Coordinates of C-alpha atoms in Angstrom, one line a residue:
M152 CA -0.1 0.3 -0.1
E153 CA 2.7 2.1 0.8
K154 CA 4.4 1.7 -2.6
L155 CA 1.2 2.4 -4.5
L156 CA 0.8 5.6 -2.5
L157 CA 4.1 6.6 -3.1
Y158 CA 3.5 5.6 -7.1
L159 CA 0.6 8.1 -6.8
Q160 CA 2.3 10.7 -5.1
V161 CA 5.0 11.1 -8.0
H162 CA 2.7 11.3 -10.6
Q163 CA 0.5 13.6 -9.2
L164 CA 3.6 16.0 -8.8
S165 CA 4.7 15.3 -12.3
E166 CA 1.3 16.4 -13.8
Q167 CA 1.9 19.9 -12.0
G168 CA 5.2 20.6 -13.6
F169 CA 7.8 19.5 -11.0
K170 CA 11.0 17.8 -12.5
V171 CA 12.1 14.7 -11.6
A172 CA 15.1 15.9 -9.3
K173 CA 12.5 18.3 -7.3
I174 CA 10.3 15.2 -6.9
A175 CA 12.9 13.0 -5.6
R176 CA 13.9 15.9 -3.1
K177 CA 10.2 16.7 -1.6
L178 CA 9.4 12.7 -1.5
G179 CA 13.0 11.9 -0.2
I180 CA 13.4 8.9 -2.3
S181 CA 16.0 8.5 -5.2
R182 CA 15.8 9.8 -8.9
N183 CA 15.8 6.4 -9.9
T184 CA 12.8 5.4 -8.2
V185 CA 11.0 8.3 -9.8
Y186 CA 11.9 7.3 -13.3
K187 CA 10.8 3.9 -12.4
Y188 CA 7.4 5.0 -11.3
L189 CA 7.2 7.2 -14.1
T190 CA 7.6 4.9 -16.4
M191 CA 5.4 2.2 -14.6
S192 CA 1.6 2.3 -15.6
F193 CA -1.1 2.5 -12.2
E194 CA -2.3 -1.4 -13.3
E195 CA 1.8 -2.3 -13.4
A196 CA 2.2 -0.9 -10.0
S197 CA -0.6 -2.3 -8.2
D198 CA 0.6 -5.7 -9.6
W199 CA 4.0 -4.8 -8.0
A200 CA 2.9 -3.8 -4.9
N201 CA 0.8 -7.0 -4.4
S202 CA 4.1 -9.1 -5.5
L203 CA 5.6 -7.1 -2.5
R204 CA 3.5 -7.9 0.2
Q205 CA 3.5 -11.5 -0.9
R206 CA 7.2 -11.7 -0.7
K207 CA 8.8 -12.5 2.5
K208 CA 12.5 -10.9 3.4
K209 CA 14.6 -12.4 6.0
L210 CA 14.5 -9.5 8.2
D211 CA 10.5 -8.8 8.4
P212 CA 10.3 -10.3 11.9
Y213 CA 12.1 -7.4 12.8
R214 CA 10.6 -4.4 10.6
D215 CA 8.7 -2.9 13.5
Q216 CA 11.7 -2.9 15.8
I217 CA 13.9 -1.7 12.8
I218 CA 11.7 1.2 12.1
S219 CA 11.2 2.4 15.5
W220 CA 14.9 3.0 15.5
L221 CA 14.9 4.8 12.3
K222 CA 12.1 7.1 13.5
E223 CA 13.8 8.0 16.9
H224 CA 17.4 8.4 15.3
P225 CA 16.8 9.0 11.7
D226 CA 20.7 9.3 11.3
L227 CA 21.5 5.9 12.0
S228 CA 23.6 4.0 9.3
S229 CA 22.8 0.6 7.8
A230 CA 25.9 -0.5 9.6
Q231 CA 24.5 0.6 12.7
I232 CA 21.5 -1.0 12.3
E233 CA 23.1 -4.3 11.6
D234 CA 25.6 -4.2 14.7
W235 CA 22.1 -3.3 16.9
L236 CA 20.6 -6.3 15.3
K237 CA 23.4 -8.9 16.4
E238 CA 23.7 -7.4 19.8
K239 CA 19.7 -7.5 20.4
Y240 CA 19.3 -10.9 18.7
P241 CA 22.4 -12.8 19.3
G242 CA 21.6 -15.6 17.0
I243 CA 20.7 -13.6 13.7
T244 CA 22.5 -14.2 10.6
I245 CA 22.5 -11.1 8.1
G246 CA 24.9 -9.7 5.7
G247 CA 25.8 -6.2 5.3
S248 CA 24.1 -5.8 1.5
T249 CA 20.5 -7.7 3.1
V250 CA 20.3 -4.9 5.6
R251 CA 21.2 -2.1 3.5
L252 CA 18.4 -3.2 0.8
F253 CA 16.2 -3.4 3.6
I254 CA 17.0 0.0 5.2
K255 CA 16.9 1.9 1.9
D256 CA 13.3 0.6 1.0
L257 CA 12.2 1.3 4.7
R258 CA 13.5 5.1 4.3
E259 CA 11.7 5.2 0.8
I260 CA 8.5 4.3 2.2
Y261 CA 8.4 5.5 5.5
H262 CA 9.7 8.7 3.9
I263 CA 13.2 8.7 6.4
P264 CA 16.0 10.3 4.2
K265 CA 19.5 10.2 5.5
E266 CA 22.1 12.6 5.1
V267 CA 25.4 11.6 3.7
Y268 CA 28.7 13.2 4.4
V269 CA 31.7 12.9 2.3
R270 CA 35.3 13.6 2.8
D271 CA 38.3 13.6 0.3
H272 CA 41.2 11.7 1.2
E273 CA 44.3 10.6 -0.8
A274 CA 45.4 6.7 -1.0
V275 CA 48.8 6.0 1.0
D276 CA 50.9 3.0 0.6
E277 CA 50.1 0.3 2.9
L278 CA 52.5 -0.2 6.0
P279 CA 54.2 -3.4 7.1
M280 CA 52.9 -5.8 10.1
G281 CA 54.0 -4.5 13.5
Q282 CA 55.5 -1.0 12.2
Q283 CA 52.9 1.4 13.4
I284 CA 50.0 2.3 15.7
Q285 CA 47.9 5.5 15.3
V286 CA 46.4 7.2 18.4
D287 CA 43.8 10.0 18.4
W288 CA 40.9 11.5 21.1
G289 CA 37.5 12.5 20.4
E290 CA 34.2 12.9 22.5
I291 CA 30.7 13.1 22.0
R292 CA 27.4 14.5 23.6
L293 CA 24.8 11.5 24.6
K294 CA 21.9 10.7 26.2
N295 CA 21.6 8.6 29.5
T296 CA 18.7 6.8 30.7
D297 CA 17.2 9.9 32.1
K298 CA 17.5 11.5 28.8
K299 CA 19.8 14.0 30.4
E300 CA 22.9 14.9 27.9
V301 CA 26.2 13.9 29.0
K302 CA 29.5 14.2 27.0
L303 CA 32.0 11.6 27.0
Y304 CA 35.8 11.7 26.1
F305 CA 37.5 8.3 24.2
I306 CA 41.1 7.5 23.5
T307 CA 41.1 5.2 20.0
F308 CA 44.3 3.3 18.9
V309 CA 44.5 1.4 15.8
L310 CA 47.4 -0.9 14.1
S311 CA 47.8 0.4 10.6
H312 CA 48.3 -2.5 8.7
S313 CA 45.3 -4.7 10.0
R314 CA 42.9 -2.0 11.4
Y315 CA 43.0 -4.0 14.5
K316 CA 41.4 -1.3 16.9
Y317 CA 41.2 -0.4 20.8
V318 CA 38.8 2.2 22.4
E319 CA 38.7 3.0 26.0
W320 CA 36.1 5.6 27.8
L321 CA 36.2 8.4 30.3
G322 CA 33.5 10.6 31.5
R323 CA 36.0 13.9 32.1
P324 CA 38.5 14.9 29.6
F325 CA 41.7 13.0 29.8
T326 CA 44.9 13.5 31.7
T327 CA 48.5 12.8 30.6
T328 CA 48.4 9.9 33.4
D329 CA 45.0 8.5 31.9
T330 CA 46.5 8.7 28.1
I331 CA 49.7 6.6 29.6
R332 CA 47.5 4.1 31.4
C333 CA 45.2 3.5 27.8
H334 CA 48.6 2.9 26.3
E335 CA 49.5 0.2 28.8
N336 CA 45.8 -1.1 27.9
A337 CA 46.3 -1.1 24.6
F338 CA 49.4 -2.9 24.2
A339 CA 48.0 -5.6 26.2
Y340 CA 44.8 -5.7 24.4
F341 CA 47.0 -6.1 21.3
G342 CA 49.4 -8.1 22.4
G343 CA 52.9 -6.0 22.0
M344 CA 53.9 -2.8 20.9
P345 CA 54.9 -1.6 17.5
E346 CA 58.1 0.1 16.3
E347 CA 55.7 3.8 16.0
L348 CA 53.3 5.8 17.5
V349 CA 51.7 8.6 15.4
Y350 CA 49.6 11.5 17.3
D351 CA 48.2 14.3 16.3
Q352 CA 49.5 17.7 18.4
D353 CA 47.6 17.2 21.3
H354 CA 48.4 19.2 25.1
L355 CA 48.2 16.1 26.7
I356 CA 51.5 14.5 25.3
T357 CA 53.2 17.7 23.8
V358 CA 54.2 21.3 24.8
S359 CA 55.0 22.3 21.7
E360 CA 56.7 21.4 18.3
N361 CA 59.3 24.3 17.1
A362 CA 60.3 23.5 13.6
G363 CA 60.4 20.0 13.9
D364 CA 61.7 19.7 17.6
I365 CA 59.0 18.1 19.6
I366 CA 59.0 19.0 23.0
L367 CA 56.9 16.6 25.1
T368 CA 54.9 17.3 28.3
S369 CA 57.6 15.5 31.1
E370 CA 55.4 12.5 32.5
F371 CA 55.2 11.3 28.0
Q372 CA 58.4 12.1 28.0
V373 CA 59.4 9.8 30.8
Y374 CA 57.3 7.2 29.7
K375 CA 58.4 7.4 26.0
E376 CA 61.9 6.7 27.3
Q377 CA 61.0 3.8 29.6
R378 CA 58.7 2.3 26.4
K379 CA 61.4 3.2 23.7
F380 CA 59.0 3.5 21.0
R381 CA 59.6 6.2 18.3
L382 CA 57.0 9.2 18.4
H383 CA 55.7 11.1 15.1
L384 CA 53.7 14.1 15.4
C385 CA 51.3 14.8 12.6
R386 CA 51.3 18.1 10.8
K387 CA 48.2 20.6 11.7
A388 CA 45.5 19.7 9.0
D389 CA 47.1 16.7 7.4
P390 CA 44.7 14.0 7.2
Q391 CA 46.7 11.7 5.0
S392 CA 49.3 10.9 7.8
K393 CA 46.9 9.9 9.9
G394 CA 43.8 9.0 7.9
K395 CA 43.1 5.4 9.3
I396 CA 42.8 6.8 13.0
E397 CA 40.5 9.7 11.7
N398 CA 37.9 6.9 10.2
V399 CA 38.3 4.6 13.3
V400 CA 37.0 7.7 15.3
K401 CA 34.1 8.9 13.5
F402 CA 33.2 4.9 13.1
V403 CA 33.2 4.4 17.0
K404 CA 31.0 7.7 16.9
N405 CA 28.8 6.7 14.5
N406 CA 28.3 3.0 14.7
F407 CA 28.9 2.5 18.0
A408 CA 28.1 5.5 20.3
R409 CA 25.6 7.8 18.6
N410 CA 21.9 7.1 19.8
R411 CA 22.9 4.3 22.6
D412 CA 21.6 5.3 26.0
F413 CA 24.3 5.6 28.4
T414 CA 24.0 4.1 31.7
N415 CA 27.7 4.8 33.5
I416 CA 31.6 4.5 32.3
D417 CA 32.3 0.9 33.5
A418 CA 29.1 -0.7 31.5
W419 CA 30.2 1.9 28.6
N420 CA 33.3 0.3 28.0
E421 CA 32.4 -3.3 28.3
K422 CA 29.8 -2.4 25.4
C423 CA 32.5 -1.3 23.6
I424 CA 35.0 -3.9 23.5
S425 CA 32.0 -6.2 23.2
W426 CA 31.2 -4.0 20.1
L427 CA 34.6 -4.2 19.1
D428 CA 34.7 -8.3 18.9
R429 CA 31.5 -8.4 17.3
T430 CA 31.7 -5.6 14.9
G431 CA 34.8 -2.9 15.1
N432 CA 37.3 -5.7 14.5
Y433 CA 35.1 -8.5 12.9
N434 CA 33.8 -6.9 10.1
V435 CA 35.5 -6.8 6.4
H436 CA 37.3 -3.5 6.6
N437 CA 35.7 -1.9 3.3
T438 CA 39.4 -1.3 2.2
T439 CA 41.8 -4.4 2.9
K440 CA 38.9 -6.4 1.8
K441 CA 40.0 -8.7 5.4
R442 CA 38.5 -8.9 8.6
P443 CA 41.0 -6.8 11.3
V444 CA 40.6 -9.9 13.6
E445 CA 41.9 -12.3 11.1
V446 CA 44.9 -10.1 9.8
H447 CA 45.9 -9.4 13.3
A448 CA 46.6 -13.0 14.2
L449 CA 49.5 -13.0 11.5
E450 CA 50.4 -8.9 12.8
K451 CA 50.8 -9.9 16.9
Q452 CA 53.7 -12.1 15.8
H453 CA 55.4 -8.6 14.4
L454 CA 54.6 -6.7 17.7
K455 CA 57.5 -6.2 20.4
P456 CA 56.9 -7.9 23.2
V457 CA 55.9 -5.9 26.1
S458 CA 56.7 -6.1 30.2
P459 CA 54.0 -6.1 32.5
L460 CA 52.1 -2.7 33.2
L461 CA 54.0 0.0 34.4
A462 CA 53.7 1.6 37.7
I463 CA 52.0 5.3 37.0
A464 CA 53.9 7.7 39.0
N465 CA 52.6 8.0 42.4
D466 CA 52.8 11.9 42.4
Y467 CA 49.8 11.9 40.1
S468 CA 47.7 9.2 41.8
S469 CA 47.0 10.8 44.6
S470 CA 45.5 14.4 42.7
I471 CA 43.2 15.8 40.3
T472 CA 44.5 17.6 37.4
R473 CA 42.8 20.5 36.0
T474 CA 44.1 22.7 32.8
V475 CA 44.5 26.2 33.3
C476 CA 41.9 28.2 30.6
P477 CA 43.4 31.3 29.0
D478 CA 41.4 33.5 31.3
N479 CA 43.2 32.1 34.1
V480 CA 40.7 29.9 35.9
I481 CA 40.1 26.2 36.1
K482 CA 36.8 24.4 36.0
Y483 CA 35.7 21.9 38.8
K484 CA 32.2 20.8 39.4
S485 CA 30.5 23.1 36.8
N486 CA 32.0 25.8 38.6
R487 CA 35.1 28.3 37.5
Y488 CA 38.2 29.1 40.0
S489 CA 40.5 31.8 39.4
V490 CA 44.1 31.3 39.5
P491 CA 46.7 34.4 39.7
L492 CA 46.9 36.2 36.3
G493 CA 49.6 35.1 34.4
T494 CA 49.3 31.4 35.2
Y495 CA 47.9 30.5 31.9
R496 CA 51.0 30.4 29.6
R497 CA 50.5 30.1 25.7
N498 CA 52.0 26.8 24.3
G499 CA 53.0 26.2 28.2
D500 CA 52.1 23.3 30.1
N501 CA 48.8 24.6 31.6
R502 CA 48.1 21.5 33.9
V503 CA 47.4 22.2 37.8
F504 CA 46.6 19.8 40.4
I505 CA 43.6 19.8 42.8
E506 CA 42.9 19.1 46.1
T507 CA 39.4 19.2 48.2
K508 CA 40.2 19.6 52.1
E509 CA 36.5 19.6 53.8
N510 CA 35.4 22.7 51.9
E511 CA 38.0 24.3 50.4
L512 CA 39.6 23.7 47.2
I513 CA 43.5 24.1 46.9
I514 CA 44.9 24.7 43.6
K515 CA 48.8 24.0 43.1
K516 CA 51.3 23.8 40.1
Q517 CA 52.8 20.4 41.2
S518 CA 51.2 17.7 43.1
Q519 CA 53.8 18.7 46.1
G520 CA 54.6 22.3 45.0
E521 CA 53.6 25.4 46.2
V522 CA 49.8 26.3 46.4
L523 CA 48.7 28.8 43.7
A524 CA 45.4 29.4 45.2
R525 CA 42.7 28.7 47.8
H526 CA 38.8 28.9 47.3
T527 CA 35.9 27.9 49.3
L528 CA 34.2 25.3 47.3
S529 CA 30.8 26.2 46.0
M530 CA 27.7 24.0 46.2
E531 CA 26.1 25.4 43.2
K532 CA 26.7 25.3 39.5
G533 CA 27.8 27.8 36.9
K534 CA 29.7 30.3 39.0
L535 CA 32.8 32.3 38.8
I536 CA 34.9 31.9 42.3
K537 CA 37.3 34.7 42.2
N538 CA 40.2 36.0 44.6
R539 CA 40.6 39.5 44.3
Q540 CA 44.2 39.0 44.5
H541 CA 44.3 37.3 41.2
A542 CA 42.9 40.1 39.2
R543 CA 44.3 43.1 37.5
D544 CA 44.6 46.2 39.5
R545 CA 42.6 48.6 38.1
S546 CA 42.9 51.0 41.2
K547 CA 46.4 52.3 39.3
G548 CA 46.7 54.1 36.0
I549 CA 49.0 51.7 34.0
Q550 CA 51.9 54.6 34.8
A551 CA 51.5 54.1 38.2
Y552 CA 51.3 50.4 38.1
K553 CA 54.7 50.1 36.4
E554 CA 56.2 52.7 38.9
T555 CA 55.0 50.3 41.7
V556 CA 56.6 47.1 40.2
I557 CA 59.6 49.1 39.5
R558 CA 60.4 49.9 42.9
Q559 CA 60.2 46.4 44.2
F560 CA 63.7 45.9 42.3
N561 CA 66.8 46.7 44.1
D562 CA 68.4 47.8 40.4
G563 CA 65.4 50.5 39.4
E564 CA 67.6 51.5 36.5
Q565 CA 67.5 48.4 34.8
A566 CA 63.9 47.4 36.1
A567 CA 62.7 50.6 34.5
L568 CA 65.0 49.5 31.1
F569 CA 62.9 46.5 31.2
I570 CA 59.3 47.4 31.8
Q571 CA 59.9 50.1 29.4
K572 CA 61.0 47.8 26.5
L573 CA 58.3 45.1 27.4
S574 CA 55.6 47.8 27.2
T575 CA 57.1 48.9 23.6
R576 CA 56.7 45.2 22.8
Y577 CA 53.6 44.0 24.1
P578 CA 51.3 47.6 23.7
R579 CA 48.0 46.2 24.2
Y580 CA 49.2 43.5 27.1
V581 CA 51.1 45.6 29.2
R582 CA 48.8 45.4 32.1
D583 CA 48.9 41.5 31.8
Q584 CA 53.0 41.8 31.5
L585 CA 53.2 43.7 34.5
Q586 CA 50.9 41.4 36.5
I587 CA 53.4 38.3 35.7
V588 CA 56.1 40.4 36.7
Q589 CA 54.5 40.9 40.2
Y590 CA 54.0 37.4 39.9
T591 CA 57.7 36.4 39.8
L592 CA 58.6 39.1 42.2
H593 CA 56.1 37.4 44.8
H594 CA 57.4 33.6 43.8
F595 CA 61.3 34.0 43.1
R596 CA 62.7 37.1 44.9
Q597 CA 66.1 35.8 45.3
E598 CA 66.5 34.9 41.6
I599 CA 64.7 37.6 40.1
E600 CA 67.7 40.3 40.1
K601 CA 69.9 38.0 38.6
A602 CA 67.1 36.8 36.0
L603 CA 66.8 40.6 35.0
G604 CA 70.3 40.6 34.6
I605 CA 70.1 38.1 32.2
C606 CA 66.9 39.3 30.1
I607 CA 68.4 42.5 29.8
K608 CA 71.7 41.2 28.6
D609 CA 70.5 38.7 26.1
Q610 CA 67.1 40.9 24.9
L611 CA 64.3 38.6 26.3
W612 CA 61.8 41.6 26.8
S613 CA 58.7 39.5 27.9
A614 CA 57.3 39.1 31.1
N615 CA 57.1 35.3 30.8
D616 CA 61.0 35.2 29.8
L617 CA 61.9 36.8 33.0
R618 CA 59.5 34.4 35.1
D619 CA 61.0 31.4 33.1
V620 CA 64.8 32.4 33.6
S621 CA 64.0 32.9 37.4
Q622 CA 62.4 29.4 37.8
H623 CA 65.2 28.1 36.2
L624 CA 67.5 29.6 38.4
A625 CA 65.2 28.3 41.5
H626 CA 65.4 24.9 40.0
Q627 CA 69.4 25.2 39.5
K628 CA 70.1 26.5 42.9
E629 CA 67.5 23.4 44.7
T630 CA 69.4 21.1 42.3
E631 CA 72.8 22.2 43.5
E632 CA 71.8 22.0 47.4
Q633 CA 70.4 18.6 46.8
Q634 CA 73.7 17.2 45.3
A635 CA 75.8 19.1 47.6
P636 CA 78.3 16.8 49.5
R637 CA 77.2 16.6 53.6
H638 CA 79.9 17.0 56.1
T639 CA 82.4 14.1 54.1
E640 CA 86.0 14.7 54.7
E641 CA 88.0 15.4 51.3
P642 CA 91.0 13.0 50.8
Q643 CA 93.7 16.0 50.7
N644 CA 96.3 13.4 49.4
D645 CA 94.5 12.4 46.2
P646 CA 95.3 14.8 43.2
A647 CA 93.0 13.3 41.3
T648 CA 90.0 14.1 43.5
R649 CA 91.7 18.0 44.0
Q650 CA 91.5 18.4 40.2
A651 CA 88.2 17.2 39.1
T652 CA 85.7 19.6 39.0
A653 CA 81.8 19.3 38.6
S654 CA 80.4 20.1 34.6
I655 CA 78.0 22.8 34.9
R656 CA 76.2 24.0 32.0
E657 CA 76.3 27.8 31.0
M658 CA 73.1 29.9 30.9
D659 CA 73.8 30.5 27.4
D660 CA 72.5 27.2 26.6
Y661 CA 69.0 27.9 28.3
I662 CA 69.1 30.8 26.8
K663 CA 69.1 29.8 23.2
I664 CA 66.3 27.3 24.4
L665 CA 64.1 30.8 25.0
G666 CA 65.0 32.1 21.8
G667 CA 67.2 34.9 23.2
V668 CA 70.0 36.7 21.2
G669 CA 72.0 34.9 18.5
Q670 CA 69.0 32.8 17.6

């Protein structure tokens, strides 16, 4: 009956003067279907519709279920419906083409169109077994069982040769420690480790990439050295070098996650592993025309064996991390809490550690380091909890603020020169620069005079450089004090001992890193 009704609608629109393409768009059917109906007489259409009603299809018993899914989620793909059928009815045996044709007919009968998004990729050569894993992160918004929206985050791994995949989910943004733990779980799932891992330019593993010189976060640098794998960082907007993992991210979103009801993160991860076994790693890959699970059985022999799971550093296990936003706040339980102006560093490590004690939130730069801020925890949501000392001093004009900062230095002449230079270099951000200088004066009082001299000598006209040099000097002093001998007598008769000197790296080496004179 539906087919016959559609036949009549096509002919009515055609008689009204609509062209084939317009009829197809209005009715949500293909142009080929319009052409087919226009060439049929009413008697032929009636006979054809009657034959369809009498013909039984393999998916007819599941027709009502599939229609309800399509009406509730019009963007469902036939591949995702196939997976849902296999999950709901474990004994069912169907092929992908059977599902596609059945879904196509249902969409035309019930006018449930599906938009198709196409992205172009350039073909690249296949890599040998055991050479590479590609890694990427993703996020998606879903509804939980109470129909409330939740945001989930996931990390994906794929072996480039076999297309064998691993996925892990969290209900919060990933930290570097989470990333390392997921790497270990992925290696265990794959049964080994490849020669190379490919990443996007993600802040969880990299601080910056300077003309090819990759600067990793301290945690991930230690992990890379322990595991001894080669790391490749993709250029921005370069999908060819990581197209496989981008396809996996899209596959996980559209085939597994989209339109599912979320219960809790543990059950969600279990369902995802079952989906990998049932669909993600079992279905024939569209490019290789092979099942990833079968190819992986061979590729596994080319992976490097890994030792038991590495112990994640204890420094990070007892603290929760947050990322400082550009407006110098951190987010915690739907509220924003301020940190001192200048804490956020562009292209820097903006992670801080937080602790809660009774009704107080404590924010630290390191898990065992100095306290950046203390706030009373708010029980409300959407609030900005701000310490007035963290804000700009708007009670003074810029010139008065400069004079106040300069007076805090012992060498006022050098301080005035430095402030004048950074004011010229950053005319729109003078107050922000002064705030960072004030922060440095407060936290590195003993080192700032020497740091000021170094910055002027090497023409580092930035408050960020002044802070970084001061911080380096403080760290160097702390290291020297830890390595100094304690109450030990030097052998007076050993010439070799008397002539031995400790190797000290020149400050110029660090200035070069900061991009000072001569670079």
